[in-house]
Structures are given as C-alpha cells and as structure tokens.
Amino acid sequence: MSATPVAAPAAAGVARGGAANLAGAAFAGLAGFGVTWLAARALGPVQAGGFFAATAAFTLAGTVAKLGTPTGLVYFLARLRARDASATALRQCVRTGVVPVAAASVVAAAVLWFAAAPAYATQSRVLAVFLPVAVLCDTLLAATRGWRRMRPTVMLDRLLRPALQLVLLGLLALSAVRAPAAYPLAWALPYVPAAALAGIALRRLVPAAAGRGDFRAGAFWRFTGPRALASVAQLAIGRVDVLLLAALAGLRAAAMYAVASRFLVFGQMVNQALLLAVQPRLAELLGTKDRAGASTLYRTATAWLILAVWPVYLGTAVFASVYLGLFGSGYRAGAAVVVVLAAAMLVATGCGTVDTVLAMAGRTSWNLANVLLALTVNVTVDLALIPHLGPLGAAVGLAAATLTNNLVPLAQIATALRLHPFGRTTFAAALTALGCFGAVPVAVAAVMGTTLPAALVAIVLGGSGYAVALRRVLRLDAIG
C-alpha cells in the first residue's frame, strides 16, 4: 500500500497551515475533554447535566446571532483579495459582516436570559451575559481568516481560551466549589481576553481606506442568509440531543449522553481546523474555475481528516467501557451510545469537508436544504426513541442525521461539480487507520479483555505501526 504525496501548491498550503490548526485542535479537544471530565466528576450527574444543557443552549444561541457571517467573511474577503479589490471594499466587507452581528448577539443574549429553562436557569443566565463577547470573538477571527491568517484562530480559539477554561474549572474542582453559577462563569470568562485580542489582530490586517468602494452588501447577505440558517441547523444537530434529553428524560440522562458523546469533539475540532485552512484556498480555486486544484485540495484534506480522527473513533468504540469509566463507574452504561456514534462518524469523516465544498462553490442554498433535512431526521428520531431508549435513542437520532448530512451533499458535489474525496491517498489513509486502530485493538481486547491495561497496550502497538505507516508508507513528511 502506497500513496504519492501531494505536491500541488494549494495542497501543500493545507498541509502547512493545517498542521498548526491540527495541533491547536488537538489541544482544544483535550481541553474540552478535560472540562467535561471536571464537570462530570465535580458536579455529579444532575448538576453536570444542567451545565451541559446550558452550554448547549449558549452555543446554539451564539450560532443564531452570528447570522452565518463567519463563512461569508471568509468567502468574500478571499475573493476580493484574489481580484485585488480596493482597501475600501475590504473594509466595507468587514463592516457588513461585523456590525449586524453585534446587534444580533445582544438580542440573542436577552432571549437566552428570559427563555432559560427552569431546571438550569441560573447557568443559562450567567452564560447569557457573555454571549455577545463570544459571538464577536468568533466573527472577528473569521475575518482574519479571510486574509488567510490562521495564527489568530489557533492562538486564541484553539489555545488561549480552552486553556483558561480548563485552568479555571480545575481550580473550582480542586476547591470543591459546587455553586451552580461558578462553572458556567469559569467556562465563559475566557471569551473576554480572546475577543479583545481578536479585535487587535483584525485591526492590524484591515488596510486604511483607499480606492473606490464597490462592495455590495446585498450580495453578501444573499450568500450568507442561507448559510446562517444552515449554521444554526448544523449546530442544532449536535446540540438538540442534550436539550431534548434534558426535557424528556431528565438531567441525569443528558449528562450520560454528554459524557458518552464527548469523544466526538476531537473529530469536530480537527474537522474545523482543516476547514479553516481549506476555506479561503477553496474559495479562490473555485472562484477562478480551477477545478483540478480544488479536487486535489479536497482529497488531500480528506486524507488528513481520516488520518487524524479515525484512530480516535475506532479505539474509543472498541474500548468504550474504559473511556466511560474515566468519568465515573455510573457512566459505563453508555457504551452502546459510543459505538453507534463512532460508526456514524467514520462514515461522515470519510466524506471529508463536503459541506465546505458546497459553500465555497456558492451552493449555500443546497447546504441549507441538506442541513434542514438532517435536522428534521434528528428531531424526528429523537422524539420517537428518547422516551423509550433514553441516551441510546438520542445517539441513533444523531447518527441518522449525520449520515444524511454527509451522504446527500456527497452525491450533490459528485453530480454537479464533478468532485469527490476518494483517491489513492484517501484509501491508503483509511486502510492504515483501520489496520492500526481497528484490527489491533480488537485483537488486544480479544486476548486481554476491555480493560485499561489492554487499551494502553493497543495504543502503544497501534500507535507504533501508525507512526511507521505515516512516514514510510503514506510519506506525509514529504507533503509541503
């Protein structure tokens, strides 16, 4: 099994830019895992369920308030720069994206405050105070990515904020603090310095006004409008399960599901890291009709995604009981949830950043239809199964939505754009991951059982083989 390293300039850029994002994503994923572990161990199932439900509502409200502008800013700033637009046009683009979001975030914060569910109202209202800051932070960082600057996002959103969250929650846990408001406050407070530094980073990039401003806000919102709805629906697919479980099965069930599904954050962070590196380049390639370059870029990003996340999904599925035991013995009952979600995510990540390809090709209305369909599937299955199966029903709902949200757009880009993520490198990446972190852990578990020592042995054996394959077989060290 071999694969030729990709040498195209765009693909090489993804390897270089994506490497920093992947490192940041790995840290953010570990920090997020640590936050979940601290909350689950320190608060107990009921209070932890309230914390997880409140943060899910906060994240969903923030996505609504962003109005889809992060994607719009990257898309338009990249294209304006590609055609050497004036500095005035660039400034107009930034203002068009940022000003309405600032207003929308205040409205969203008010809704989160007054519509807080009684079971976790205190936590929700603490988070509502910080919602405008968090929304502006994400929007300002998106604008910096329009200049193909990944460093602010990596440093602030992947390193600084998660590190501060982990430290603050760790201090609370060590101090045996149990106040309902303390944990959401510690989780939200790091958005303040991150937002301030994001504003400084963007100010350094935006040029002084010069030349004729020909940017049209109408075009921006026609592109961003469908993406705004799609972003909300996309995030709802990952958050509505916790909220429905809290409402239909109680906070204890919500905590069980939040813990069991937490391993997904590693894949999500890696996917987002690659997406951030791919978005501006893909917009430029598709904007200049370079379909061959876009195809190479898409396949390269998919191979990186598989290599980065399949080991986590495969290993966690095999040793689900070991993973859940880290949070406490009471969470081991969620093993079936882990297996269902891991299987669905293997398929989803094998499709690559498929929704980004659609968006950067200007097919945001297609994205919207796809995500709304997936959300409908998610909610329908959840409502049908949660009352009977609890967390497992929510897992089946999320798995069905995930498959819908990836396989449908995969068929669309294959027929309409003649693009797909499959090639020699992606197949080699998949087979390598399956061998090292699928076959090896299964063999170890068959001999030693699903225990912590067995999991550690599987990691050492599989990881050693993986390292050799990455360097000698896939030759990833030659990329870039």
C-alpha positions as MATLAB code, in Angstrom:
seq = 'MSATPVAAPAAAGVARGGAANLAGAAFAGLAGFGVTWLAARALGPVQAGGFFAATAAFTLAGTVAKLGTPTGLVYFLARLRARDASATALRQCVRTGVVPVAAASVVAAAVLWFAAAPAYATQSRVLAVFLPVAVLCDTLLAATRGWRRMRPTVMLDRLLRPALQLVLLGLLALSAVRAPAAYPLAWALPYVPAAALAGIALRRLVPAAAGRGDFRAGAFWRFTGPRALASVAQLAIGRVDVLLLAALAGLRAAAMYAVASRFLVFGQMVNQALLLAVQPRLAELLGTKDRAGASTLYRTATAWLILAVWPVYLGTAVFASVYLGLFGSGYRAGAAVVVVLAAAMLVATGCGTVDTVLAMAGRTSWNLANVLLALTVNVTVDLALIPHLGPLGAAVGLAAATLTNNLVPLAQIATALRLHPFGRTTFAAALTALGCFGAVPVAVAAVMGTTLPAALVAIVLGGSGYAVALRRVLRLDAIG';
ca = [
       0.000    0.000    0.000;
       1.467    3.323   -1.031;
       0.412    6.825   -1.834;
       2.057    9.593   -3.746;
       2.497   12.764   -1.705;
       0.521   15.706   -2.954;
       2.757   18.468   -4.233;
       0.277   20.977   -5.591;
       0.782   24.427   -4.050;
      -2.745   24.616   -2.627;
      -2.474   21.150   -1.102;
       0.941   21.935    0.311;
      -0.519   25.052    1.879;
      -3.188   22.964    3.555;
      -0.514   20.657    4.925;
       1.448   23.578    6.367;
      -1.495   25.692    7.513;
      -3.470   22.652    8.559;
      -0.625   21.325   10.703;
      -0.818   24.316   13.040;
      -4.595   24.094   13.100;
      -4.446   20.368   13.820;
      -2.059   20.928   16.713;
      -4.344   23.616   18.082;
      -7.388   21.421   17.526;
      -5.731   18.563   19.388;
      -5.099   20.808   22.371;
      -8.608   22.281   22.264;
     -10.072   18.785   22.053;
      -8.068   17.632   25.057;
      -9.025   20.756   26.980;
     -12.696   20.232   26.118;
     -12.427   16.640   27.258;
     -10.853   17.873   30.474;
     -13.664   20.367   31.043;
     -16.252   17.613   30.594;
     -14.338   15.317   32.936;
     -14.054   18.011   35.607;
     -17.742   18.919   35.414;
     -18.871   15.283   35.449;
     -16.648   14.336   38.394;
     -17.112   17.509   40.452;
     -20.816   18.215   39.992;
     -22.453   14.812   39.797;
     -24.910   13.689   37.090;
     -27.775   16.107   37.801;
     -25.808   19.360   38.169;
     -23.459   18.304   35.371;
     -26.488   17.729   33.153;
     -27.610   21.292   33.857;
     -24.158   22.629   32.971;
     -24.040   20.671   29.701;
     -27.573   21.714   28.733;
     -26.826   25.388   29.460;
     -23.637   25.393   27.396;
     -25.508   23.668   24.559;
     -28.166   26.410   24.622;
     -25.437   29.086   24.756;
     -23.647   27.642   21.736;
     -26.870   27.352   19.767;
     -27.907   30.939   20.589;
     -24.455   32.183   19.606;
     -24.659   30.468   16.246;
     -28.013   32.123   15.573;
     -26.536   35.522   16.447;
     -23.586   35.096   14.075;
     -26.031   35.173   11.155;
     -23.769   32.931    9.085;
     -21.190   35.705    8.739;
     -18.052   33.662    9.557;
     -18.383   31.745    6.290;
     -19.472   34.878    4.421;
     -16.471   36.883    5.609;
     -14.007   34.179    4.600;
     -15.720   33.682    1.243;
     -15.940   37.354    0.222;
     -12.655   38.577    1.678;
     -10.792   35.736   -0.056;
     -12.435   36.537   -3.384;
     -11.963   40.289   -3.019;
      -8.277   39.772   -2.348;
      -7.967   37.321   -5.249;
      -9.137   40.033   -7.671;
      -7.116   42.804   -5.995;
     -10.135   44.743   -4.765;
      -9.595   48.143   -3.164;
      -8.892   48.611    0.529;
     -12.197   50.448    0.842;
     -14.073   47.424   -0.497;
     -12.323   45.181    2.020;
     -13.286   47.493    4.886;
     -16.873   47.602    3.650;
     -16.968   43.810    3.638;
     -15.750   43.605    7.237;
     -18.277   46.198    8.424;
     -21.087   44.435    6.590;
     -20.332   41.230    8.461;
     -19.482   42.535   11.926;
     -21.951   45.342   12.718;
     -25.224   43.373   12.349;
     -23.743   40.506   14.349;
     -23.005   42.815   17.278;
     -26.662   43.836   17.403;
     -27.960   40.303   16.916;
     -25.795   38.982   19.741;
     -27.429   41.348   22.238;
     -30.877   40.180   21.167;
     -29.815   36.532   21.418;
     -28.409   37.125   24.900;
     -31.716   38.612   26.026;
     -33.614   35.615   24.657;
     -31.243   33.209   26.405;
     -31.738   35.091   29.673;
     -35.526   35.303   29.638;
     -36.243   31.938   27.996;
     -33.939   29.927   30.260;
     -35.309   26.514   31.232;
     -36.146   26.415   34.970;
     -34.006   23.308   35.570;
     -30.827   25.176   34.629;
     -31.896   28.839   34.582;
     -29.011   30.083   36.742;
     -26.388   28.531   34.488;
     -28.074   29.853   31.331;
     -28.310   33.413   32.647;
     -24.659   33.522   33.631;
     -23.738   32.443   30.116;
     -26.147   34.949   28.538;
     -24.060   37.834   29.892;
     -21.047   36.645   27.886;
     -22.870   35.716   24.683;
     -22.170   38.994   22.769;
     -18.463   38.741   23.587;
     -18.257   35.132   22.386;
     -20.118   35.911   19.159;
     -17.887   38.876   18.332;
     -14.789   36.827   19.091;
     -15.737   34.150   16.552;
     -16.750   36.730   13.935;
     -13.564   38.779   14.236;
     -11.434   35.655   13.966;
     -13.344   34.609   10.843;
     -12.463   37.944    9.258;
      -8.755   37.353    9.916;
      -9.052   34.033    8.095;
     -10.293   35.948    5.066;
      -6.697   37.211    4.851;
      -5.533   33.584    5.141;
      -4.197   34.261    8.628;
      -4.658   31.117   10.719;
      -2.436   32.180   13.613;
      -5.031   34.311   15.489;
      -7.577   31.496   15.360;
      -5.071   28.892   16.510;
      -3.599   31.016   19.292;
      -6.829   32.467   20.643;
      -9.603   29.986   19.878;
      -7.582   26.764   20.000;
      -5.040   27.504   22.716;
      -5.738   30.527   24.932;
      -9.482   30.169   25.514;
      -9.551   26.379   26.079;
      -6.504   26.586   28.358;
      -8.102   29.279   30.501;
     -11.365   27.326   30.677;
      -9.540   24.210   31.802;
      -7.499   26.065   34.418;
     -10.475   27.937   35.869;
     -12.691   24.857   36.075;
      -9.790   22.904   37.536;
      -9.407   25.483   40.296;
     -13.112   25.225   41.083;
     -12.939   21.440   41.250;
      -9.850   21.487   43.485;
     -11.580   23.999   45.767;
     -14.666   21.749   45.947;
     -16.893   24.583   44.700;
     -20.422   23.389   43.875;
     -22.275   26.678   43.263;
     -24.455   26.378   40.104;
     -23.194   29.701   38.707;
     -19.485   29.071   39.238;
     -18.806   26.551   36.480;
     -20.563   28.389   33.630;
     -18.859   31.613   34.759;
     -15.435   29.957   34.620;
     -16.275   28.465   31.222;
     -17.453   31.755   29.659;
     -15.000   34.256   31.169;
     -12.063   33.327   28.838;
     -14.015   34.675   25.863;
     -13.277   38.214   27.107;
      -9.479   38.281   26.568;
      -9.846   36.171   23.411;
     -12.286   38.679   21.891;
     -10.100   41.660   22.784;
      -7.040   40.088   21.180;
      -9.056   39.036   18.119;
     -10.064   42.657   17.607;
      -6.433   43.758   17.769;
      -5.396   41.072   15.267;
      -8.074   42.112   12.776;
      -7.273   45.807   13.128;
      -3.696   45.091   12.046;
      -4.912   43.350    8.888;
      -7.602   45.750    7.669;
      -5.942   48.350    5.408;
      -6.661   52.059    5.526;
      -9.465   53.101    3.198;
      -8.210   53.711   -0.327;
      -9.742   53.463   -3.764;
     -13.343   53.088   -4.813;
     -15.577   51.004   -2.588;
     -17.598   48.698   -4.812;
     -18.579   46.037   -2.288;
     -22.279   45.185   -2.354;
     -23.860   44.224    0.936;
     -26.790   42.652   -0.879;
     -24.556   40.010   -2.445;
     -23.033   39.295    0.958;
     -26.382   38.660    2.616;
     -27.758   36.673   -0.308;
     -24.814   34.334    0.148;
     -24.802   34.444    3.942;
     -28.556   34.243    4.561;
     -28.943   30.577    3.629;
     -25.653   29.828    5.353;
     -26.940   31.452    8.556;
     -29.905   29.109    8.676;
     -27.658   26.200    7.721;
     -25.197   27.051   10.505;
     -27.955   27.111   13.095;
     -29.405   23.845   11.848;
     -25.935   22.278   11.642;
     -25.139   23.166   15.222;
     -28.596   22.127   16.378;
     -27.836   18.639   15.083;
     -25.014   18.449   17.607;
     -26.833   20.174   20.491;
     -30.542   19.394   20.270;
     -29.992   15.870   21.631;
     -28.804   17.152   25.005;
     -31.667   19.645   25.237;
     -34.296   17.048   24.268;
     -32.853   14.522   26.697;
     -32.948   17.098   29.496;
     -36.596   17.832   28.700;
     -37.813   14.275   28.003;
     -35.596   12.058   30.151;
     -34.102   14.362   32.795;
     -30.736   15.964   33.530;
     -29.141   12.655   34.540;
     -29.787   11.210   31.067;
     -28.496   14.428   29.499;
     -25.268   14.121   31.491;
     -24.880   10.473   30.450;
     -25.230   11.388   26.784;
     -22.965   14.445   27.032;
     -20.202   12.336   28.563;
     -20.662    9.407   26.164;
     -20.591   11.684   23.115;
     -17.729   13.887   24.300;
     -15.130   11.957   22.307;
     -16.740   13.395   19.167;
     -15.214   16.764   19.999;
     -11.808   15.548   18.836;
     -13.106   14.849   15.360;
     -15.123   18.050   15.289;
     -12.138   20.175   16.249;
      -9.888   18.503   13.679;
     -12.570   18.878   11.016;
     -12.952   22.554   11.837;
      -9.183   23.071   11.843;
      -8.891   21.628    8.345;
     -11.977   23.538    7.255;
     -10.397   26.819    8.354;
      -7.268   26.049    6.347;
      -9.235   24.871    3.301;
     -11.976   27.540    3.114;
     -10.037   30.519    1.707;
      -7.973   28.407   -0.691;
     -11.027   26.525   -1.911;
     -12.902   29.790   -2.451;
     -10.019   31.106   -4.555;
      -9.686   27.905   -6.618;
     -13.395   27.574   -7.331;
     -13.648   31.317   -7.921;
     -11.021   31.057  -10.670;
     -12.586   27.844  -12.089;
      -9.549   25.743  -11.148;
     -11.485   22.519  -10.666;
      -8.389   20.309  -10.798;
      -6.778   22.261   -7.979;
      -9.992   22.154   -5.960;
     -10.214   18.381   -6.430;
      -6.636   17.863   -5.253;
      -7.226   20.115   -2.268;
     -10.435   18.306   -1.284;
      -8.826   14.870   -1.449;
      -5.771   15.988    0.491;
      -7.909   17.489    3.256;
     -10.000   14.309    3.434;
      -6.900   12.135    3.800;
      -5.646   14.352    6.630;
      -9.053   14.190    8.317;
      -9.171   10.391    8.160;
      -5.633   10.049    9.472;
      -6.325   12.419   12.358;
      -9.717   11.234   13.613;
     -10.290    7.613   12.660;
      -7.839    6.363   15.323;
      -9.905    8.151   17.978;
     -13.244    6.833   16.736;
     -12.027    3.260   16.228;
     -10.165    2.994   19.510;
     -12.962    4.579   21.529;
     -15.545    2.225   20.020;
     -13.522   -0.872   20.921;
     -12.761    0.324   24.457;
     -15.996    2.237   25.111;
     -16.358    0.959   28.683;
     -12.803    2.041   29.505;
     -13.400    5.514   28.081;
     -16.640    5.990   30.024;
     -15.076    4.690   33.227;
     -12.783    7.719   33.229;
     -15.798    9.867   34.140;
     -17.069    7.513   36.846;
     -18.465    3.997   37.053;
     -22.022    5.279   36.702;
     -21.388    6.343   33.113;
     -20.339    2.909   31.785;
     -23.941    2.158   30.824;
     -23.477    4.487   27.853;
     -21.168    2.123   25.921;
     -23.759    1.470   23.203;
     -24.054    5.232   22.651;
     -20.314    5.435   21.985;
     -20.351    2.584   19.450;
     -23.313    3.982   17.480;
     -21.825    7.478   17.270;
     -18.329    6.252   16.396;
     -19.661    4.181   13.485;
     -21.596    7.137   12.089;
     -18.612    9.461   12.372;
     -16.336    7.068   10.493;
     -18.653    7.403    7.510;
     -19.051   11.157    7.930;
     -15.347   11.946    8.101;
     -14.728    9.663    5.137;
     -16.759   12.168    3.108;
     -14.348   14.975    4.008;
     -15.314   18.643    4.362;
     -18.160   18.122    1.919;
     -20.385   20.968    3.139;
     -17.480   23.407    2.792;
     -17.015   22.397   -0.838;
     -20.676   23.192   -1.498;
     -20.485   26.515    0.335;
     -17.289   27.684   -1.356;
     -18.821   26.773   -4.724;
     -21.649   29.185   -3.919;
     -24.264   26.450   -3.330;
     -25.312   27.706    0.099;
     -28.995   27.081   -0.627;
     -28.139   23.424   -1.206;
     -26.321   23.363    2.106;
     -29.362   24.830    3.794;
     -31.701   22.214    2.346;
     -29.336   19.405    3.321;
     -28.876   20.555    6.893;
     -32.584   21.203    7.411;
     -33.290   17.691    6.158;
     -30.703   16.266    8.557;
     -32.100   18.282   11.473;
     -35.600   17.055   10.672;
     -34.316   13.478   10.729;
     -32.511   14.155   14.020;
     -35.505   15.621   15.838;
     -37.961   13.071   14.438;
     -35.862   10.090   15.502;
     -35.101   11.690   18.882;
     -38.752   12.318   19.675;
     -39.617    8.765   18.677;
     -36.808    6.973   20.515;
     -35.715    9.063   23.519;
     -38.843    8.271   25.602;
     -38.114    4.545   25.148;
     -34.315    4.291   24.840;
     -33.061    7.432   26.566;
     -29.461    8.321   25.596;
     -29.256    5.464   23.082;
     -32.281    6.881   21.255;
     -30.543   10.243   21.030;
     -27.436    8.533   19.651;
     -29.442    6.800   16.930;
     -31.029   10.151   16.054;
     -27.668   11.897   15.776;
     -26.214    9.020   13.739;
     -29.108    9.153   11.272;
     -28.772   12.921   10.937;
     -25.005   12.712   10.483;
     -25.299   10.184    7.665;
     -27.976   12.294    5.960;
     -25.903   15.451    6.306;
     -22.871   13.903    4.629;
     -24.097   11.390    2.065;
     -26.625   13.739    0.446;
     -24.119   16.568   -0.250;
     -21.538   13.979   -1.307;
     -23.901   12.888   -4.079;
     -24.583   16.530   -4.990;
     -20.967   17.584   -5.460;
     -20.238   14.398   -7.393;
     -23.009   15.085   -9.908;
     -22.987   18.895  -10.086;
     -19.322   19.764   -9.524;
     -17.619   16.525  -10.556;
     -15.719   16.487   -7.254;
     -15.278   13.677   -4.741;
     -12.894   12.919   -1.856;
     -11.838    9.442   -2.944;
      -8.416    8.701   -4.322;
      -5.281    6.687   -3.758;
      -4.192    8.722   -0.745;
      -7.578    8.681    0.987;
      -7.955    4.916    0.570;
      -4.424    4.367    1.874;
      -5.184    6.569    4.874;
      -8.395    4.668    5.641;
      -6.782    1.232    5.394;
      -3.871    2.312    7.573;
      -6.190    3.622   10.290;
      -8.388    0.513   10.147;
      -5.390   -1.756   10.495;
      -3.608    0.061   13.304;
      -6.570    1.242   15.373;
      -9.290   -1.187   14.308;
      -7.723   -4.613   13.892;
      -5.018   -4.162   16.537;
      -7.370   -3.018   19.369;
      -9.870   -5.791   18.543;
      -7.089   -8.386   18.726;
      -5.760   -6.976   22.003;
      -9.267   -6.861   23.516;
      -9.857  -10.480   22.494;
      -6.766  -11.534   24.444;
      -6.743   -9.123   27.409;
     -10.369   -8.009   27.615;
     -11.708   -4.452   27.530;
      -9.618   -3.122   30.398;
      -7.447   -0.058   30.872;
      -4.172   -2.029   30.560;
      -5.470   -3.582   27.339;
      -6.366   -0.148   25.980;
      -2.873    1.136   26.765;
      -1.276   -1.860   25.044;
      -3.476   -1.303   21.983;
      -2.485    2.368   21.868;
       1.224    1.526   22.023;
       1.061   -1.230   19.400;
      -1.325    0.576   17.071;
       0.434    3.902   17.501;
       3.829    2.408   16.705;
       2.562    0.867   13.491;
       0.770    4.084   12.633;
       3.894    6.180   13.026;
       5.783    3.893   10.660;
       2.944    3.959    8.125;
       2.626    7.735    8.192;
       6.285    8.239    7.447;
       7.278    5.313    5.247;
       4.070    4.246    3.520;
       1.996    7.406    3.169;
       5.120    9.610    3.208;
       3.272   12.515    4.812;
       6.605   14.042    5.751;
       7.039   14.820    2.054;
       3.868   16.890    1.836;
       4.507   20.650    1.778;
];
